PDB file of C-alpha atoms in Angstrom:
ATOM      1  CA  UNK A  16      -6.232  64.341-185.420  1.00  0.00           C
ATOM      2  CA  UNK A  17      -6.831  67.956-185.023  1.00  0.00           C
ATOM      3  CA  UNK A  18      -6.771  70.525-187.363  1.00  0.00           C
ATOM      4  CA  UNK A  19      -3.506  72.393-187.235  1.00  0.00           C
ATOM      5  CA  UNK A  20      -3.245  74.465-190.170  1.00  0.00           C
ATOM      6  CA  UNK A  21      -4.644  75.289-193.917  1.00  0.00           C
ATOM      7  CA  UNK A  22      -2.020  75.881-196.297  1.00  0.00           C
ATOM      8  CA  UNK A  23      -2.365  76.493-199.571  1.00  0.00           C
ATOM      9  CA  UNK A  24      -0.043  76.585-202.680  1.00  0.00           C
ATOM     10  CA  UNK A  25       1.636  79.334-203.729  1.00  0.00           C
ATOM     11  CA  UNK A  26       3.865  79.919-206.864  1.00  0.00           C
ATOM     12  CA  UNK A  27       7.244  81.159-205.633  1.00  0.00           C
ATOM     13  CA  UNK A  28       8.129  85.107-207.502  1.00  0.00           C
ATOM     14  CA  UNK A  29      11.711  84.022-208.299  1.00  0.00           C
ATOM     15  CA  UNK A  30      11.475  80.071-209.422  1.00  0.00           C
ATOM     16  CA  UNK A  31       7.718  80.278-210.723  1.00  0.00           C
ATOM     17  CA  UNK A  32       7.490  76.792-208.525  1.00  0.00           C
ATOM     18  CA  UNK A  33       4.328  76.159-206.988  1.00  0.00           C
ATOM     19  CA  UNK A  34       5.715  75.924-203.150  1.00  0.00           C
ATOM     20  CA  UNK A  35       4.156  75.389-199.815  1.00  0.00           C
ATOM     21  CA  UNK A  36       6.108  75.696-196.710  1.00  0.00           C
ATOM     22  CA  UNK A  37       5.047  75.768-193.031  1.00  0.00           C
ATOM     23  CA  UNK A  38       6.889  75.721-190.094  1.00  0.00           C
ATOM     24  CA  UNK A  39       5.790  72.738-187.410  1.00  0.00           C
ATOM     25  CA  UNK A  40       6.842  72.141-184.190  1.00  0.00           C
ATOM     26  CA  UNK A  41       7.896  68.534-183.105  1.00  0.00           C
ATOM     27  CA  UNK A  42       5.011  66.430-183.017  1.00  0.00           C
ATOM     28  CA  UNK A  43       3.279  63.626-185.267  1.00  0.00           C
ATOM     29  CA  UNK A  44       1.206  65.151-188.380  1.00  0.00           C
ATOM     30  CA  UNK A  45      -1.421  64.139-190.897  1.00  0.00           C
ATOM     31  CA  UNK A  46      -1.095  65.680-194.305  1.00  0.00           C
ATOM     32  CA  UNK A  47      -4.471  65.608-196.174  1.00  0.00           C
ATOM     33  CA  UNK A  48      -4.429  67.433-199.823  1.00  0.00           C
ATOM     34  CA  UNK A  49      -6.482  68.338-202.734  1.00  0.00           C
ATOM     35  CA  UNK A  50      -4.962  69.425-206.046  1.00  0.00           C
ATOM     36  CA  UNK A  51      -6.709  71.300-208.932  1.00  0.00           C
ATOM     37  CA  UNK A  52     -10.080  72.213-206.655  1.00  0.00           C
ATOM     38  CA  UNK A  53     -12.099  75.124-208.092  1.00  0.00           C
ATOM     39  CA  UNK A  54     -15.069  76.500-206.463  1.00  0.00           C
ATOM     40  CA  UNK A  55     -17.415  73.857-207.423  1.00  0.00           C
ATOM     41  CA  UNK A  56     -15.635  71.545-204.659  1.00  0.00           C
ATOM     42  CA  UNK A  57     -16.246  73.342-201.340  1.00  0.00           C
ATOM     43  CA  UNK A  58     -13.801  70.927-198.259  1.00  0.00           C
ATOM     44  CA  UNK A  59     -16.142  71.532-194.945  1.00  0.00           C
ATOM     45  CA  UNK A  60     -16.193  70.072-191.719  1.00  0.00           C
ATOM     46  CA  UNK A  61     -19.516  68.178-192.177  1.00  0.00           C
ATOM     47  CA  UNK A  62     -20.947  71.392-194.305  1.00  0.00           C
ATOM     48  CA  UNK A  63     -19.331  74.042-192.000  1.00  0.00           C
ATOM     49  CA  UNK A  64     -16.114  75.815-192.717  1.00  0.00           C
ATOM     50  CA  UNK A  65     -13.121  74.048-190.840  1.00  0.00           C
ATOM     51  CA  UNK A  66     -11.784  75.515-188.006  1.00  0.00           C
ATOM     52  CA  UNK A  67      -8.378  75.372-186.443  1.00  0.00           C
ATOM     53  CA  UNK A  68      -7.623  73.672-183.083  1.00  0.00           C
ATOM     54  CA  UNK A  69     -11.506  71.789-183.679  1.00  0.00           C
ATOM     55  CA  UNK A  70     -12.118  70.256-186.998  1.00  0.00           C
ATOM     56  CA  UNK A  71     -11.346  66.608-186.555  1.00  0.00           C
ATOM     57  CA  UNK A  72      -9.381  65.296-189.992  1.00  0.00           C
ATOM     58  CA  UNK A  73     -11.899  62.129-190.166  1.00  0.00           C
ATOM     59  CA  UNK A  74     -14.916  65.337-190.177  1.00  0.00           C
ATOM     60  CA  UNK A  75     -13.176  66.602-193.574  1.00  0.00           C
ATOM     61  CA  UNK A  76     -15.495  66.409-196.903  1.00  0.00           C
ATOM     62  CA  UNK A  77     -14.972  67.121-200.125  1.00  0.00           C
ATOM     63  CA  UNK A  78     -18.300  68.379-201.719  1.00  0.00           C
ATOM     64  CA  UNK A  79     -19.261  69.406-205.381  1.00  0.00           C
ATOM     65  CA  UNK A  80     -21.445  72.408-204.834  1.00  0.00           C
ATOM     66  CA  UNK A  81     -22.173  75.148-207.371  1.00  0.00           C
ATOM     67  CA  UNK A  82     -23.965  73.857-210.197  1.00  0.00           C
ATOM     68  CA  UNK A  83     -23.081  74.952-213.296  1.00  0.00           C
ATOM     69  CA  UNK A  84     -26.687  75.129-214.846  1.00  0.00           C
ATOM     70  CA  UNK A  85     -29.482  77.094-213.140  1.00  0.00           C
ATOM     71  CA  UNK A  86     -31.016  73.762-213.773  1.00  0.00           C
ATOM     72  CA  UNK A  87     -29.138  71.839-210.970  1.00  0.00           C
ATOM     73  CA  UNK A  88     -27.044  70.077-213.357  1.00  0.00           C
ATOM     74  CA  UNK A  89     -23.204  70.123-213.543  1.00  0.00           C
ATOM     75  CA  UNK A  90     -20.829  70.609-215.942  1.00  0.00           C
ATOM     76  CA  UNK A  91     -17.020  68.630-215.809  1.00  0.00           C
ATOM     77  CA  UNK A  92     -15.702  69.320-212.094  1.00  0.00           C
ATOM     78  CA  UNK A  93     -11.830  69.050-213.569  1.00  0.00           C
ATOM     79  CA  UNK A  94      -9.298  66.648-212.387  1.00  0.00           C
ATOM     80  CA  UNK A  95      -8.683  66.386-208.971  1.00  0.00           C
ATOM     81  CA  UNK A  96      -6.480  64.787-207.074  1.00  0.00           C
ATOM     82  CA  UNK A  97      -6.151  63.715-203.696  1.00  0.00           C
ATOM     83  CA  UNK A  98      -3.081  62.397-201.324  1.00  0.00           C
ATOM     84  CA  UNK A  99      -3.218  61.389-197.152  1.00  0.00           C
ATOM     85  CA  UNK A 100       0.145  61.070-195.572  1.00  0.00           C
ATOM     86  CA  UNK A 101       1.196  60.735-191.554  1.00  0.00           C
ATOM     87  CA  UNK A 102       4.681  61.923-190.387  1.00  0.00           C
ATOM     88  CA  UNK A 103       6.580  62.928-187.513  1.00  0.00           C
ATOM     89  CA  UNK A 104       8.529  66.355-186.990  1.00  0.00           C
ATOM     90  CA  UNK A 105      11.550  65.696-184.380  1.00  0.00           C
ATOM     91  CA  UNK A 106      13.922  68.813-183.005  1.00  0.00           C
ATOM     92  CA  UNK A 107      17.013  68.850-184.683  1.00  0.00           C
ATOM     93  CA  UNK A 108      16.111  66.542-187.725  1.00  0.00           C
ATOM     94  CA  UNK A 109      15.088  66.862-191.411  1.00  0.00           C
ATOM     95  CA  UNK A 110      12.225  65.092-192.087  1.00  0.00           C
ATOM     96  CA  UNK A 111      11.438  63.659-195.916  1.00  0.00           C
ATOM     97  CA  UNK A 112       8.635  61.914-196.533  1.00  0.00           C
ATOM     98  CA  UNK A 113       7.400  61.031-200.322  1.00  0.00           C
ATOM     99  CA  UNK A 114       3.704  61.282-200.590  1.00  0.00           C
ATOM    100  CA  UNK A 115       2.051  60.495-203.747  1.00  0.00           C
ATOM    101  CA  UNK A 116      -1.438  61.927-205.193  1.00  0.00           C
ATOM    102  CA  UNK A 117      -4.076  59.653-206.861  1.00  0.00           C
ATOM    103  CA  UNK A 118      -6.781  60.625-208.859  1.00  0.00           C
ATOM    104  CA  UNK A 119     -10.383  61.546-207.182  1.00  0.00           C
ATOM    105  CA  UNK A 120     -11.821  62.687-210.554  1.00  0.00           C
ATOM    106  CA  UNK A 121     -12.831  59.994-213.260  1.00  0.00           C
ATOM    107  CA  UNK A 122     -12.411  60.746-216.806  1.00  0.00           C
ATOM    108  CA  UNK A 123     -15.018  58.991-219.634  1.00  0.00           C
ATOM    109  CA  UNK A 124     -13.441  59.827-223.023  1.00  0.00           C
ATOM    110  CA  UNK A 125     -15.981  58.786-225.427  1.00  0.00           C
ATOM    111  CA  UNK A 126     -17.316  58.236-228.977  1.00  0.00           C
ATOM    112  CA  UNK A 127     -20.452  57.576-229.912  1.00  0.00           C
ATOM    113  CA  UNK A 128     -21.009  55.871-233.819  1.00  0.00           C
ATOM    114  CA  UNK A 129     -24.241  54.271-235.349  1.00  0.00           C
ATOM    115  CA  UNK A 130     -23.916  51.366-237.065  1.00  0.00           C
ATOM    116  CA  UNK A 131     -26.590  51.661-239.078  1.00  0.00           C
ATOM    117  CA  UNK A 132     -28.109  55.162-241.320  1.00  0.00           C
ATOM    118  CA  UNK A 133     -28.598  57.507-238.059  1.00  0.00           C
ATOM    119  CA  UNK A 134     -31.206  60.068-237.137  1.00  0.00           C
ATOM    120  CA  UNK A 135     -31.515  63.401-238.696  1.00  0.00           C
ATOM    121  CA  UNK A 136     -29.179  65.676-237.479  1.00  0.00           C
ATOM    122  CA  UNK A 137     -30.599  67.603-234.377  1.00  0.00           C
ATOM    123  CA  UNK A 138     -27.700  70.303-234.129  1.00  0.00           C
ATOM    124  CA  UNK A 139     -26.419  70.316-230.693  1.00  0.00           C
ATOM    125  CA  UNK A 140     -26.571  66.948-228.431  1.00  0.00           C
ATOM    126  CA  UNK A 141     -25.828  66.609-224.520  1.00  0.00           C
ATOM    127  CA  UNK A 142     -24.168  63.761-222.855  1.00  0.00           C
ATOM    128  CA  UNK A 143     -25.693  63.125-219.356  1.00  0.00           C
ATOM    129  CA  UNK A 144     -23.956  61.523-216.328  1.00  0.00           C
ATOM    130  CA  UNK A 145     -26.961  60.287-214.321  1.00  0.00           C
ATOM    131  CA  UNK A 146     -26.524  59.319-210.116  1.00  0.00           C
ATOM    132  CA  UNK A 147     -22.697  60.505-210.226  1.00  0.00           C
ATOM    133  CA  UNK A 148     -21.275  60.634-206.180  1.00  0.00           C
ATOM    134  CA  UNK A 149     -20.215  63.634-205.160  1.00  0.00           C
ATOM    135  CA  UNK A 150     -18.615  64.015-201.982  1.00  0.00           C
ATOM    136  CA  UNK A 151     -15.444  62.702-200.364  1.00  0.00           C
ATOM    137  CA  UNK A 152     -14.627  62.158-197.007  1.00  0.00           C
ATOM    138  CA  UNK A 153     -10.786  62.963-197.143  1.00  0.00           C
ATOM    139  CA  UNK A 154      -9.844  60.298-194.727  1.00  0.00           C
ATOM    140  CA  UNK A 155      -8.756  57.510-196.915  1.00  0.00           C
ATOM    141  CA  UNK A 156     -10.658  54.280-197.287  1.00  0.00           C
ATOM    142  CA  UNK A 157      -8.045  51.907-199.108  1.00  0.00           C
ATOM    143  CA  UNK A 158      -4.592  51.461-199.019  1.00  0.00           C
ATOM    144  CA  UNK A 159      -1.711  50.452-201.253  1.00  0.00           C
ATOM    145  CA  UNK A 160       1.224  50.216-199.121  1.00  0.00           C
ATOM    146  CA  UNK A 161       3.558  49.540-202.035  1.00  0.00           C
ATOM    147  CA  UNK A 162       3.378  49.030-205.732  1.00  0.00           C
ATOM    148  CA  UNK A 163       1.837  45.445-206.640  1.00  0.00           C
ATOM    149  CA  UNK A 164       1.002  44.773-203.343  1.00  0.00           C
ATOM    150  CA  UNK A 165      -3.122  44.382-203.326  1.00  0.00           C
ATOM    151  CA  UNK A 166      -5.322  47.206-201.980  1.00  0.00           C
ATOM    152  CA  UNK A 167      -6.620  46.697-198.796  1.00  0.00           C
ATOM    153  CA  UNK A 168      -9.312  48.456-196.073  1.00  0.00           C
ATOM    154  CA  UNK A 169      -7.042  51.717-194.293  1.00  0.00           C
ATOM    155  CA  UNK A 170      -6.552  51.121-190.882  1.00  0.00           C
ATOM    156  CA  UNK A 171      -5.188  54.182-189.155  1.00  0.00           C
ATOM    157  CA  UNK A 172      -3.975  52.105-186.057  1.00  0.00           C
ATOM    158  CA  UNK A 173      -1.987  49.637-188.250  1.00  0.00           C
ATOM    159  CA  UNK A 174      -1.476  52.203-191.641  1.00  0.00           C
ATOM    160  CA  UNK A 175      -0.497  55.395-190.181  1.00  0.00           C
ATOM    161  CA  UNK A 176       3.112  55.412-189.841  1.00  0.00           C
ATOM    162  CA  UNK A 177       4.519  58.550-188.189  1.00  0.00           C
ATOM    163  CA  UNK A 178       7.658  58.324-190.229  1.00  0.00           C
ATOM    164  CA  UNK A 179      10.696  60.847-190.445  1.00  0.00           C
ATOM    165  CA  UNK A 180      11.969  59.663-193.573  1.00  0.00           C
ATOM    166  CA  UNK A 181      10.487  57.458-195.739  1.00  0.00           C
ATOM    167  CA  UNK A 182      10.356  57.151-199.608  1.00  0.00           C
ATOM    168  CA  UNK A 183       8.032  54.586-200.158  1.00  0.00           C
ATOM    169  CA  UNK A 184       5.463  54.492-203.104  1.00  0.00           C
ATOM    170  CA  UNK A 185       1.805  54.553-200.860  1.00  0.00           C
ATOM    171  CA  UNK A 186      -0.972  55.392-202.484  1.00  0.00           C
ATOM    172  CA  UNK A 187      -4.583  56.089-200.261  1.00  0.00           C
ATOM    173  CA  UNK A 188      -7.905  56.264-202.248  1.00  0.00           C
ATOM    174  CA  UNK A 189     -10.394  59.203-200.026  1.00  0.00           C
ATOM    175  CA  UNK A 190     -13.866  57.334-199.013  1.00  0.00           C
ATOM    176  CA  UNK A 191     -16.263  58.349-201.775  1.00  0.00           C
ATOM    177  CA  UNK A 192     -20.026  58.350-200.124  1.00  0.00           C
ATOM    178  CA  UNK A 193     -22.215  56.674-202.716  1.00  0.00           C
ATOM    179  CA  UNK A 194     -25.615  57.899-201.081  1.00  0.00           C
ATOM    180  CA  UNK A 195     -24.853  61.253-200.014  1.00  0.00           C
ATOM    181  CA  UNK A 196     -24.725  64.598-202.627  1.00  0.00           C
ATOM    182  CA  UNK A 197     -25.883  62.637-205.788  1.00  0.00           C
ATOM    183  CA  UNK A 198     -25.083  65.032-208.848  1.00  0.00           C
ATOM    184  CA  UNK A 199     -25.991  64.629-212.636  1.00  0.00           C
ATOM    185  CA  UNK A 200     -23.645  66.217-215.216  1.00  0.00           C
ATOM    186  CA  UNK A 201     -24.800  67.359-218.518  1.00  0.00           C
ATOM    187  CA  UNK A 202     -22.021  67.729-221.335  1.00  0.00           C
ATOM    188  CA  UNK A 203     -23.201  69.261-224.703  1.00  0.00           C
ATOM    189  CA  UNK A 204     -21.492  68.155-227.912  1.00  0.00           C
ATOM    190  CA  UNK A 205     -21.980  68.134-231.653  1.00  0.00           C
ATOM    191  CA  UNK A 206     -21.877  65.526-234.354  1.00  0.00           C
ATOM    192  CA  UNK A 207     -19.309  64.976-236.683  1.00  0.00           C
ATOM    193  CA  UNK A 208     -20.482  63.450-239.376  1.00  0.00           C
ATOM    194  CA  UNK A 209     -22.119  60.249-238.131  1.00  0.00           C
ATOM    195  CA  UNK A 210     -19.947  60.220-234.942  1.00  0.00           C
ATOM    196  CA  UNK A 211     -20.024  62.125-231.925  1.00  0.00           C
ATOM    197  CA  UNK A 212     -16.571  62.946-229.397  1.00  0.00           C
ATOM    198  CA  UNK A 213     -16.050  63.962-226.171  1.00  0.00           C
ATOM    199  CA  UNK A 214     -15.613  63.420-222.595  1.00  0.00           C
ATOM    200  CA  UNK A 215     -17.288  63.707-218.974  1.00  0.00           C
ATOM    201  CA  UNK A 216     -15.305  64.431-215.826  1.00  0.00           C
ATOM    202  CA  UNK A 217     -16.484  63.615-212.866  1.00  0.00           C
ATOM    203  CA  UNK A 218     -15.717  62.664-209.459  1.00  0.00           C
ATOM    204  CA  UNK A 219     -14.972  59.416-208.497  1.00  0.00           C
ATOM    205  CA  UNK A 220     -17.116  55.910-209.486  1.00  0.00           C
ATOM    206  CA  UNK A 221     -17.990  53.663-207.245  1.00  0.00           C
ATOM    207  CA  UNK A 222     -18.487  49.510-207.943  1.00  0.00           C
ATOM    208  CA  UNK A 223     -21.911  49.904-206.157  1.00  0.00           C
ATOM    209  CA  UNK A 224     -22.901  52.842-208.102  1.00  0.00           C
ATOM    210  CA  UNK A 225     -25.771  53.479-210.255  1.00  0.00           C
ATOM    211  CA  UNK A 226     -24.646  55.920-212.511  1.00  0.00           C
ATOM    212  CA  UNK A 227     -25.846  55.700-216.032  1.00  0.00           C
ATOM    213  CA  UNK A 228     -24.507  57.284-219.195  1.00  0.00           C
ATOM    214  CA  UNK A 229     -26.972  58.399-222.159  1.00  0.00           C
ATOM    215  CA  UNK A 230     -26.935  60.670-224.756  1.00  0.00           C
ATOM    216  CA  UNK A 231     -29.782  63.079-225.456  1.00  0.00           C
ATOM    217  CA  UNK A 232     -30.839  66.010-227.909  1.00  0.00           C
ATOM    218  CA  UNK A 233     -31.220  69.622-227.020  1.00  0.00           C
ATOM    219  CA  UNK A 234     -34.996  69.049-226.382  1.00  0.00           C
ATOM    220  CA  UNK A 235     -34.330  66.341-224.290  1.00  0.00           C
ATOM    221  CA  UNK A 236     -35.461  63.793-226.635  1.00  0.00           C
ATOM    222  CA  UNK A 237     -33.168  59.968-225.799  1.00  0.00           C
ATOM    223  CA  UNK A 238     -31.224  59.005-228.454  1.00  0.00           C
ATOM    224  CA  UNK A 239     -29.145  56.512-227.147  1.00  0.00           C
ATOM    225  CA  UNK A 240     -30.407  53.538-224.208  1.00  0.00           C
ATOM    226  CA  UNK A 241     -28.866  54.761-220.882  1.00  0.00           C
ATOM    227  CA  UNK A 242     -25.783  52.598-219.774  1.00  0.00           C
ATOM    228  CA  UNK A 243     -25.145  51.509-216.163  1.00  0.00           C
ATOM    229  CA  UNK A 244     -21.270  52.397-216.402  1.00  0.00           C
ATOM    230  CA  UNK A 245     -20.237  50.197-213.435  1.00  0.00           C
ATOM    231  CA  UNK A 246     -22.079  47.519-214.694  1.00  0.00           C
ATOM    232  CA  UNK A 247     -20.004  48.318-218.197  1.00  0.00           C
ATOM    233  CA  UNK A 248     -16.616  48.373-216.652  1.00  0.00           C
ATOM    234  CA  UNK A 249     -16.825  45.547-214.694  1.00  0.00           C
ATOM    235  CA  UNK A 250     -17.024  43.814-217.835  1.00  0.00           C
ATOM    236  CA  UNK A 251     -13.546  44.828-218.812  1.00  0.00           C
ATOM    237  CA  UNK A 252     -12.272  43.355-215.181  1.00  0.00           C
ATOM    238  CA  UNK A 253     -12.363  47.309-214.123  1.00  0.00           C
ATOM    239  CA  UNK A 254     -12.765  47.213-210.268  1.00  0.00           C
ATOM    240  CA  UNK A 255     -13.792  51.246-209.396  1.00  0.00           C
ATOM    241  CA  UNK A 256     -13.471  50.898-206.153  1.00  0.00           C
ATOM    242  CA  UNK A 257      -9.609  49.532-206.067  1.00  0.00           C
ATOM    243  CA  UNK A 258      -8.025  51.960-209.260  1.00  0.00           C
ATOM    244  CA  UNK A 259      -6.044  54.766-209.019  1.00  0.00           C
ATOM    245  CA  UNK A 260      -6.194  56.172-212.180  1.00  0.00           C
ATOM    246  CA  UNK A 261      -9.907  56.122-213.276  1.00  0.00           C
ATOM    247  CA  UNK A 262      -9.807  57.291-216.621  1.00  0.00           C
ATOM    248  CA  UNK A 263     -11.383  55.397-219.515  1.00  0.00           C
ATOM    249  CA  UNK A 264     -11.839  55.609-223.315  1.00  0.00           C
ATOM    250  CA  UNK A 265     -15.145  53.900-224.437  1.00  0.00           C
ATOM    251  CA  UNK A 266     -16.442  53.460-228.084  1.00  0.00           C
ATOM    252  CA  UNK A 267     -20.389  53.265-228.226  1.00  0.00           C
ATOM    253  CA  UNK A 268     -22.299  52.087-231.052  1.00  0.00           C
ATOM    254  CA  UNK A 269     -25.922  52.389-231.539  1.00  0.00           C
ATOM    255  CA  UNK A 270     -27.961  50.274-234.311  1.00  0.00           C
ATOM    256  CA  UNK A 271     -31.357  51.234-235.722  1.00  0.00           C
ATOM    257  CA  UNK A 272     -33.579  50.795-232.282  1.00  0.00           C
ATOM    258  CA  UNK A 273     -31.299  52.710-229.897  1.00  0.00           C
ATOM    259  CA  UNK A 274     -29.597  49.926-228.560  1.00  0.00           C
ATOM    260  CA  UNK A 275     -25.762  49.951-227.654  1.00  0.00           C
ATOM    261  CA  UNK A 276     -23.236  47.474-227.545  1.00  0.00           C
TER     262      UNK A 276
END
């Protein structure tokens, strides 16, 4: 469970493949990833840069930092993805091992209509993602241990198989803290007519979170009533704890007091 090495991706001069290769000795491994992290995601060791031969792997966070606004509000933190994986390295042997990358970013594609006559155009809008988590511990929290099987609670005594060849589906969902690092994303957009389109990315949502969705104009006037959006998708059976793929298109309509449905 110590750290043994950082490696990141390269893209190879002859193939234009994005390649990572490192040498290990025999031994049993942990493989811990993130995919498509800029520098508003900083991965720490409990807020200080990770050290090799001391940073423990269950120490490892994933943190949006860097706000986009001088404000202290974020913009969309892009799609990131996120795969755990154990296997063993043995003298002599080839070792294959399929590990599989599931989505630590969530994705709210929306539209936003008035059903009745709607208010006087106030130029530019902003979307705002209220109470959004924002930091990962990369250790995983739930388990799939093969497709249509039901997620369970990761257990690295009973989960982590050391494995020199294995090419199993397994899919690991990374702990998302739902009190720690609470962010609020601002997204502006621009009315079409009597609709307005767009989207929100964010990191991952949580069944006990309290994150709300509302749209306001540029003077910060409420247009819309603020939506608890687990509270929303857990009306279409959505379980955000559970998913892998937590990307949703939602249709909002407001009538003449505000209200949405």
């Amino acid at each position: 469970g110590i750290l043994y090495a950082i490696n990141e991706l390269q893209r190879d001069k002859c193939t234009n493949q994005w390649v990572s290769e490192l040498m290990l000795p025999p031994g049993k491994y942990s493989l811990i990833t993130v995919s498509n992290r800029t520098a508003m995601s900083l991965i720490s060791d409990n807020g200080s840069a990770p050290q090799v031969k001391k940073t423990r792997r269950e120490d490892l966070l994933l943190t949006l930092k860097n706000q986009t606004y001088s404000d202290n509000y974020f913009e969309n933190c892009g799609r990131l993805f996120h795969t755990y994986r154990t296997f063993s390295i043995e003298e002599g042997y080839t070792t294959y091992v399929r590990a599989d990358m599931v989505h630590s970013h969530c994705v709210i594609k929306f539209t936003i209509q008035w059903k009745g006559t709607p208010p006087p155009n106030a130029g530019i809008y902003y979307v705002q993602m209220k109470d959004v988590p924002s930091e990962y511990n990369l250790m995983p929290q739930y388990i799939y241990t093969e497709p249509g099987v039901a997620c369970k609670e990761h257990n690295c005594d009973t989960d982590d198989r050391y494995d020199r060849d294995c090419r199993d589906v397994i899919h690991h969902i990374a702990q998302v803290h739902n009190n720690r690092n609470i962010a609020t994303h601002r997204r502006e957009v621009q009315r079409t007519a009597n609709d307005i389109h767009g989207e929100t990315v964010t990191y991952r949502l949580r069944e006990a979170g309290q994150t709300m969705f509302g749209l306001y104009t540029a003077d910060g006037a409420r247009v819309m009533k603020d939506i608890h959006i687990s509270d929303f998708l857990n009306q279409m059976n959505v379980d955000l704890d559970y998913t892998l793929r937590q990307e949703y298109e939602i249709i909002f309509e407001i009538d003449g007091n505000g209200m949405v449905s």
